[in-house]
mmCIF file of C-alpha atoms in Angstrom:
data_model
loop_
_atom_site.group_PDB
_atom_site.id
_atom_site.type_symbol
_atom_site.label_atom_id
_atom_site.label_comp_id
_atom_site.label_asym_id
_atom_site.label_seq_id
_atom_site.Cartn_x
_atom_site.Cartn_y
_atom_site.Cartn_z
ATOM 1 C CA UNK A 1 0.000 0.000 0.000
ATOM 2 C CA UNK A 2 1.369 3.315 -0.996
ATOM 3 C CA UNK A 3 0.444 6.692 0.392
ATOM 4 C CA UNK A 4 0.077 9.547 -2.024
ATOM 5 C CA UNK A 5 1.684 12.736 -0.856
ATOM 6 C CA UNK A 6 0.516 16.146 -2.021
ATOM 7 C CA UNK A 7 3.183 18.632 -2.829
ATOM 8 C CA UNK A 8 2.160 22.176 -1.918
ATOM 9 C CA UNK A 9 2.254 24.679 -4.726
ATOM 10 C CA UNK A 10 4.650 27.496 -4.037
ATOM 11 C CA UNK A 11 4.344 30.695 -6.009
ATOM 12 C CA UNK A 12 7.612 32.394 -6.512
ATOM 13 C CA UNK A 13 8.182 36.033 -7.147
ATOM 14 C CA UNK A 14 9.194 35.309 -10.730
ATOM 15 C CA UNK A 15 5.913 33.569 -11.662
ATOM 16 C CA UNK A 16 3.101 35.738 -13.120
ATOM 17 C CA UNK A 17 0.215 36.365 -10.758
ATOM 18 C CA UNK A 18 -3.428 35.988 -11.846
ATOM 19 C CA UNK A 19 -5.001 39.187 -13.070
ATOM 20 C CA UNK A 20 -6.788 41.116 -10.359
ATOM 21 C CA UNK A 21 -10.524 41.567 -10.740
ATOM 22 C CA UNK A 22 -11.167 44.962 -12.151
ATOM 23 C CA UNK A 23 -14.313 46.986 -11.683
ATOM 24 C CA UNK A 24 -16.173 48.998 -14.302
ATOM 25 C CA UNK A 25 -15.575 52.739 -14.253
ATOM 26 C CA UNK A 26 -18.343 55.030 -13.057
ATOM 27 C CA UNK A 27 -18.527 56.654 -16.492
ATOM 28 C CA UNK A 28 -18.980 53.356 -18.289
ATOM 29 C CA UNK A 29 -21.543 51.990 -15.836
ATOM 30 C CA UNK A 30 -23.437 55.305 -16.056
ATOM 31 C CA UNK A 31 -23.638 54.861 -19.819
ATOM 32 C CA UNK A 32 -24.953 51.320 -19.389
ATOM 33 C CA UNK A 33 -27.623 52.429 -16.925
ATOM 34 C CA UNK A 34 -28.635 55.393 -19.098
ATOM 35 C CA UNK A 35 -29.154 52.977 -21.993
ATOM 36 C CA UNK A 36 -31.105 50.643 -19.725
ATOM 37 C CA UNK A 37 -33.452 53.410 -18.558
ATOM 38 C CA UNK A 38 -33.979 54.721 -22.100
ATOM 39 C CA UNK A 39 -34.736 51.210 -23.323
ATOM 40 C CA UNK A 40 -37.284 50.775 -20.542
ATOM 41 C CA UNK A 41 -38.893 54.083 -21.561
ATOM 42 C CA UNK A 42 -39.201 52.986 -25.184
ATOM 43 C CA UNK A 43 -40.582 49.572 -24.269
ATOM 44 C CA UNK A 44 -43.088 51.086 -21.829
ATOM 45 C CA UNK A 45 -45.507 52.121 -24.547
ATOM 46 C CA UNK A 46 -48.322 53.113 -22.193
ATOM 47 C CA UNK A 47 -46.036 55.209 -20.008
ATOM 48 C CA UNK A 48 -44.507 56.928 -23.046
ATOM 49 C CA UNK A 49 -47.958 57.648 -24.464
ATOM 50 C CA UNK A 50 -49.108 59.177 -21.183
ATOM 51 C CA UNK A 51 -45.924 61.233 -20.855
ATOM 52 C CA UNK A 52 -46.709 62.900 -24.188
ATOM 53 C CA UNK A 53 -50.499 62.719 -24.391
ATOM 54 C CA UNK A 54 -51.220 64.088 -20.919
ATOM 55 C CA UNK A 55 -49.338 67.395 -21.416
ATOM 56 C CA UNK A 56 -50.882 67.857 -24.865
ATOM 57 C CA UNK A 57 -54.372 67.253 -23.481
ATOM 58 C CA UNK A 58 -53.679 69.642 -20.606
ATOM 59 C CA UNK A 59 -52.581 72.332 -23.026
ATOM 60 C CA UNK A 60 -55.672 71.835 -25.214
ATOM 61 C CA UNK A 61 -57.933 72.141 -22.169
ATOM 62 C CA UNK A 62 -56.349 75.386 -21.006
ATOM 63 C CA UNK A 63 -56.144 76.996 -24.447
ATOM 64 C CA UNK A 64 -59.257 75.749 -26.256
ATOM 65 C CA UNK A 65 -61.694 75.232 -23.347
ATOM 66 C CA UNK A 66 -60.631 77.798 -20.717
ATOM 67 C CA UNK A 67 -58.668 80.239 -22.897
ATOM 68 C CA UNK A 68 -61.691 82.121 -24.270
ATOM 69 C CA UNK A 69 -63.083 82.746 -20.784
ATOM 70 C CA UNK A 70 -59.729 83.871 -19.349
ATOM 71 C CA UNK A 71 -58.660 86.109 -22.269
ATOM 72 C CA UNK A 72 -61.195 86.560 -25.047
ATOM 73 C CA UNK A 73 -58.850 88.027 -27.675
ATOM 74 C CA UNK A 74 -57.143 84.661 -28.260
ATOM 75 C CA UNK A 75 -53.793 85.732 -26.847
ATOM 76 C CA UNK A 76 -53.989 83.476 -23.841
ATOM 77 C CA UNK A 77 -52.121 80.690 -25.629
ATOM 78 C CA UNK A 78 -48.954 82.820 -25.798
ATOM 79 C CA UNK A 79 -49.200 83.402 -22.057
ATOM 80 C CA UNK A 80 -49.951 79.844 -20.940
ATOM 81 C CA UNK A 81 -47.646 77.681 -23.094
ATOM 82 C CA UNK A 82 -44.503 78.320 -20.949
ATOM 83 C CA UNK A 83 -46.470 77.195 -17.889
ATOM 84 C CA UNK A 84 -47.706 74.100 -19.716
ATOM 85 C CA UNK A 85 -44.110 73.235 -20.648
ATOM 86 C CA UNK A 86 -43.002 73.273 -17.014
ATOM 87 C CA UNK A 87 -46.080 71.376 -15.880
ATOM 88 C CA UNK A 88 -45.242 68.712 -18.489
ATOM 89 C CA UNK A 89 -41.721 68.409 -17.122
ATOM 90 C CA UNK A 90 -43.093 67.699 -13.661
ATOM 91 C CA UNK A 91 -45.485 65.018 -14.903
ATOM 92 C CA UNK A 92 -42.768 63.339 -16.957
ATOM 93 C CA UNK A 93 -40.155 63.403 -14.206
ATOM 94 C CA UNK A 94 -42.522 61.930 -11.612
ATOM 95 C CA UNK A 95 -41.988 58.434 -13.038
ATOM 96 C CA UNK A 96 -38.337 58.657 -11.930
ATOM 97 C CA UNK A 97 -39.390 58.336 -8.282
ATOM 98 C CA UNK A 98 -41.270 55.127 -9.067
ATOM 99 C CA UNK A 99 -38.395 53.668 -11.113
ATOM 100 C CA UNK A 100 -35.784 54.394 -8.435
ATOM 101 C CA UNK A 101 -38.007 53.015 -5.685
ATOM 102 C CA UNK A 102 -38.648 49.863 -7.723
ATOM 103 C CA UNK A 103 -34.890 49.304 -8.069
ATOM 104 C CA UNK A 104 -34.468 49.750 -4.315
ATOM 105 C CA UNK A 105 -37.304 47.449 -3.282
ATOM 106 C CA UNK A 106 -37.467 44.759 -5.995
ATOM 107 C CA UNK A 107 -33.941 43.376 -5.610
ATOM 108 C CA UNK A 108 -32.191 45.096 -8.509
ATOM 109 C CA UNK A 109 -30.095 47.430 -6.330
ATOM 110 C CA UNK A 110 -29.121 44.545 -4.061
ATOM 111 C CA UNK A 111 -27.664 42.797 -7.098
ATOM 112 C CA UNK A 112 -25.904 45.950 -8.329
ATOM 113 C CA UNK A 113 -24.131 46.274 -4.973
ATOM 114 C CA UNK A 114 -22.639 42.800 -5.370
ATOM 115 C CA UNK A 115 -21.222 43.633 -8.817
ATOM 116 C CA UNK A 116 -17.888 45.393 -9.565
ATOM 117 C CA UNK A 117 -19.628 48.653 -10.474
ATOM 118 C CA UNK A 118 -20.544 51.898 -8.743
ATOM 119 C CA UNK A 119 -24.120 51.036 -7.783
ATOM 120 C CA UNK A 120 -25.104 54.698 -7.433
ATOM 121 C CA UNK A 121 -24.695 55.136 -11.192
ATOM 122 C CA UNK A 122 -28.041 53.361 -11.532
ATOM 123 C CA UNK A 123 -29.589 56.554 -10.122
ATOM 124 C CA UNK A 124 -27.602 58.615 -12.641
ATOM 125 C CA UNK A 125 -29.084 56.475 -15.419
ATOM 126 C CA UNK A 126 -32.629 57.207 -14.269
ATOM 127 C CA UNK A 127 -31.966 60.969 -14.028
ATOM 128 C CA UNK A 128 -30.291 61.359 -17.440
ATOM 129 C CA UNK A 129 -32.929 59.191 -19.155
ATOM 130 C CA UNK A 130 -35.656 61.347 -17.594
ATOM 131 C CA UNK A 131 -34.047 64.516 -18.951
ATOM 132 C CA UNK A 132 -33.887 63.042 -22.467
ATOM 133 C CA UNK A 133 -37.434 61.675 -22.279
ATOM 134 C CA UNK A 134 -38.871 64.978 -21.046
ATOM 135 C CA UNK A 135 -37.035 67.039 -23.655
ATOM 136 C CA UNK A 136 -38.644 64.877 -26.346
ATOM 137 C CA UNK A 137 -42.071 65.366 -24.728
ATOM 138 C CA UNK A 138 -41.421 69.124 -24.497
ATOM 139 C CA UNK A 139 -40.605 69.257 -28.218
ATOM 140 C CA UNK A 140 -43.898 67.518 -29.010
ATOM 141 C CA UNK A 141 -45.842 69.939 -26.799
ATOM 142 C CA UNK A 142 -44.202 72.976 -28.447
ATOM 143 C CA UNK A 143 -44.962 71.510 -31.888
ATOM 144 C CA UNK A 144 -48.651 71.097 -31.037
ATOM 145 C CA UNK A 145 -48.720 74.591 -29.509
ATOM 146 C CA UNK A 146 -47.337 76.077 -32.730
ATOM 147 C CA UNK A 147 -49.956 74.168 -34.715
ATOM 148 C CA UNK A 148 -52.868 75.596 -32.699
ATOM 149 C CA UNK A 149 -51.710 79.221 -32.637
ATOM 150 C CA UNK A 150 -48.718 79.745 -30.344
ATOM 151 C CA UNK A 151 -46.662 82.535 -31.939
ATOM 152 C CA UNK A 152 -43.354 83.187 -30.112
ATOM 153 C CA UNK A 153 -41.221 86.139 -31.209
ATOM 154 C CA UNK A 154 -37.890 84.713 -30.025
ATOM 155 C CA UNK A 155 -34.784 84.551 -32.193
ATOM 156 C CA UNK A 156 -32.317 81.662 -32.151
ATOM 157 C CA UNK A 157 -30.655 82.868 -28.933
ATOM 158 C CA UNK A 158 -34.015 83.227 -27.268
ATOM 159 C CA UNK A 159 -34.947 79.654 -28.159
ATOM 160 C CA UNK A 160 -31.561 78.358 -26.976
ATOM 161 C CA UNK A 161 -31.969 80.218 -23.693
ATOM 162 C CA UNK A 162 -35.499 78.885 -23.200
ATOM 163 C CA UNK A 163 -34.400 75.299 -23.915
ATOM 164 C CA UNK A 164 -31.501 75.740 -21.487
ATOM 165 C CA UNK A 165 -33.781 76.932 -18.689
ATOM 166 C CA UNK A 166 -36.263 74.121 -19.380
ATOM 167 C CA UNK A 167 -33.434 71.571 -19.299
ATOM 168 C CA UNK A 168 -32.191 72.938 -15.979
ATOM 169 C CA UNK A 169 -35.687 72.697 -14.510
ATOM 170 C CA UNK A 170 -36.143 69.125 -15.778
ATOM 171 C CA UNK A 171 -32.803 68.181 -14.215
ATOM 172 C CA UNK A 172 -33.759 69.845 -10.926
ATOM 173 C CA UNK A 173 -37.214 68.313 -10.621
ATOM 174 C CA UNK A 174 -35.898 64.889 -11.691
ATOM 175 C CA UNK A 175 -33.193 65.036 -9.009
ATOM 176 C CA UNK A 176 -35.880 65.699 -6.413
ATOM 177 C CA UNK A 177 -38.003 62.790 -7.646
ATOM 178 C CA UNK A 178 -34.937 60.491 -7.579
ATOM 179 C CA UNK A 179 -34.381 61.481 -3.939
ATOM 180 C CA UNK A 180 -38.039 60.731 -3.208
ATOM 181 C CA UNK A 181 -37.551 57.296 -4.768
ATOM 182 C CA UNK A 182 -34.623 56.658 -2.426
ATOM 183 C CA UNK A 183 -36.471 57.528 0.776
ATOM 184 C CA UNK A 184 -39.901 56.098 -0.098
ATOM 185 C CA UNK A 185 -40.781 52.703 1.287
ATOM 186 C CA UNK A 186 -42.489 51.469 -1.886
ATOM 187 C CA UNK A 187 -43.130 52.570 -5.496
ATOM 188 C CA UNK A 188 -46.711 53.430 -4.575
ATOM 189 C CA UNK A 189 -45.524 55.723 -1.783
ATOM 190 C CA UNK A 190 -42.961 57.331 -4.098
ATOM 191 C CA UNK A 191 -45.721 58.044 -6.591
ATOM 192 C CA UNK A 192 -47.811 59.740 -3.904
ATOM 193 C CA UNK A 193 -45.102 61.886 -2.268
ATOM 194 C CA UNK A 194 -44.437 63.801 -5.480
ATOM 195 C CA UNK A 195 -47.869 65.408 -5.704
ATOM 196 C CA UNK A 196 -46.625 68.541 -3.891
ATOM 197 C CA UNK A 197 -44.119 69.236 -6.677
ATOM 198 C CA UNK A 198 -46.739 68.628 -9.385
ATOM 199 C CA UNK A 199 -49.009 71.140 -7.643
ATOM 200 C CA UNK A 200 -46.457 73.996 -7.641
ATOM 201 C CA UNK A 201 -47.259 75.323 -11.183
ATOM 202 C CA UNK A 202 -50.881 75.888 -10.155
ATOM 203 C CA UNK A 203 -49.678 78.240 -7.381
ATOM 204 C CA UNK A 204 -47.525 80.309 -9.707
ATOM 205 C CA UNK A 205 -47.907 82.634 -12.695
ATOM 206 C CA UNK A 206 -48.189 79.623 -15.021
ATOM 207 C CA UNK A 207 -51.896 79.968 -15.795
ATOM 208 C CA UNK A 208 -52.961 83.386 -14.467
ATOM 209 C CA UNK A 209 -51.027 86.519 -13.408
ATOM 210 C CA UNK A 210 -50.122 86.642 -9.741
ATOM 211 C CA UNK A 211 -51.920 90.014 -9.407
ATOM 212 C CA UNK A 212 -55.268 88.243 -9.906
ATOM 213 C CA UNK A 213 -54.729 85.962 -6.895
ATOM 214 C CA UNK A 214 -55.869 86.705 -3.340
ATOM 215 C CA UNK A 215 -53.425 89.022 -1.596
ATOM 216 C CA UNK A 216 -52.430 86.441 1.057
ATOM 217 C CA UNK A 217 -51.461 83.982 -1.719
ATOM 218 C CA UNK A 218 -49.361 86.345 -3.828
ATOM 219 C CA UNK A 219 -46.292 86.093 -1.583
ATOM 220 C CA UNK A 220 -46.314 82.297 -1.794
ATOM 221 C CA UNK A 221 -46.777 82.334 -5.561
ATOM 222 C CA UNK A 222 -44.068 84.931 -6.135
ATOM 223 C CA UNK A 223 -41.397 83.349 -3.900
ATOM 224 C CA UNK A 224 -41.531 79.746 -5.005
ATOM 225 C CA UNK A 225 -39.138 78.356 -7.661
ATOM 226 C CA UNK A 226 -41.631 77.809 -10.494
ATOM 227 C CA UNK A 227 -42.683 81.458 -10.924
ATOM 228 C CA UNK A 228 -39.264 82.957 -11.853
ATOM 229 C CA UNK A 229 -38.553 80.000 -14.146
ATOM 230 C CA UNK A 230 -41.845 80.381 -16.019
ATOM 231 C CA UNK A 231 -41.460 84.141 -16.306
ATOM 232 C CA UNK A 232 -37.932 83.702 -17.665
ATOM 233 C CA UNK A 233 -39.096 81.235 -20.329
ATOM 234 C CA UNK A 234 -42.022 83.517 -21.178
ATOM 235 C CA UNK A 235 -39.701 86.525 -21.545
ATOM 236 C CA UNK A 236 -37.294 84.580 -23.756
ATOM 237 C CA UNK A 237 -40.054 83.317 -26.066
ATOM 238 C CA UNK A 238 -42.564 86.170 -26.299
ATOM 239 C CA UNK A 239 -40.761 89.127 -24.707
ATOM 240 C CA UNK A 240 -41.134 91.029 -21.466
ATOM 241 C CA UNK A 241 -39.220 91.084 -18.215
ATOM 242 C CA UNK A 242 -37.741 87.819 -16.967
ATOM 243 C CA UNK A 243 -35.990 86.709 -13.802
ATOM 244 C CA UNK A 244 -33.153 84.721 -15.358
ATOM 245 C CA UNK A 245 -30.631 84.908 -12.513
ATOM 246 C CA UNK A 246 -33.236 83.903 -9.939
ATOM 247 C CA UNK A 247 -34.421 81.037 -12.155
ATOM 248 C CA UNK A 248 -30.914 79.635 -12.669
ATOM 249 C CA UNK A 249 -30.071 79.946 -8.962
ATOM 250 C CA UNK A 250 -33.245 78.073 -8.023
ATOM 251 C CA UNK A 251 -32.495 75.222 -10.469
ATOM 252 C CA UNK A 252 -28.814 74.881 -9.539
ATOM 253 C CA UNK A 253 -29.615 75.105 -5.831
ATOM 254 C CA UNK A 254 -32.252 72.366 -6.056
ATOM 255 C CA UNK A 255 -29.873 70.074 -7.991
ATOM 256 C CA UNK A 256 -27.028 70.590 -5.492
ATOM 257 C CA UNK A 257 -29.208 70.025 -2.416
ATOM 258 C CA UNK A 258 -30.880 66.948 -3.923
ATOM 259 C CA UNK A 259 -27.516 65.484 -5.005
ATOM 260 C CA UNK A 260 -25.952 65.996 -1.557
ATOM 261 C CA UNK A 261 -28.947 64.442 0.211
ATOM 262 C CA UNK A 262 -29.009 61.519 -2.244
ATOM 263 C CA UNK A 263 -25.248 60.902 -1.790
ATOM 264 C CA UNK A 264 -25.766 60.862 1.985
ATOM 265 C CA UNK A 265 -28.892 58.729 1.860
ATOM 266 C CA UNK A 266 -27.922 56.144 -0.770
ATOM 267 C CA UNK A 267 -25.345 54.129 1.268
ATOM 268 C CA UNK A 268 -27.712 54.175 4.257
ATOM 269 C CA UNK A 269 -30.767 52.981 2.344
ATOM 270 C CA UNK A 270 -31.723 49.432 3.088
ATOM 271 C CA UNK A 271 -32.313 47.513 -0.130
ATOM 272 C CA UNK A 272 -34.509 44.441 -0.476
#
């Protein structure tokens, strides 16, 4: 009977070592998650239809149904379209809260955290995809508005400025909805918490001048972020006095605060 002896393997300094496991860069994983979120948006036909149809229907109601009673000379459409654009951005960005919450509660984020990637880039994917999706919806709304009588007087620089302000607002409101998705306990709760943001345009100069509101409400309407943003877009597209600096400061401030809170909250959020 012979006894087999096992010779231990000794790795010397001259032998090549196995390649270390490398992670994916944050930039590359962000690109993957942006593509994932955009693909989900395209495949979600009902959600995409609602994101475009709801703002168009809202604009038709305010211009065709209510417009004659508010301003009989037909000029109300030039006043209300900037407000409709911002209202659309809020409706479109609200789905980000549900998507982020679904990742946190349905097991996807738990899997991302076990992979050699920066898991937080999944949130970046949702935010960037929302900005792209809402810019497309905004273009459709402006196209319909032009077809039914919206007549802006802006030149190329005015249009570029208006698109820039709209993009900043979409980024800001999407960042807030992503934060809501992080802190909400379920997708249903995330969908409900965002109603306050969707209500802000109705308490601003989006649909009627602030001077026509009750005196006790004018201060609230004038000192909330939506009013200077709408008035800036309105000034860029149809003329008048805007509040560009105030609008940009509001948007940048909201993005910074939401990003800091999300960076603090994300590693502390319990995923399931």
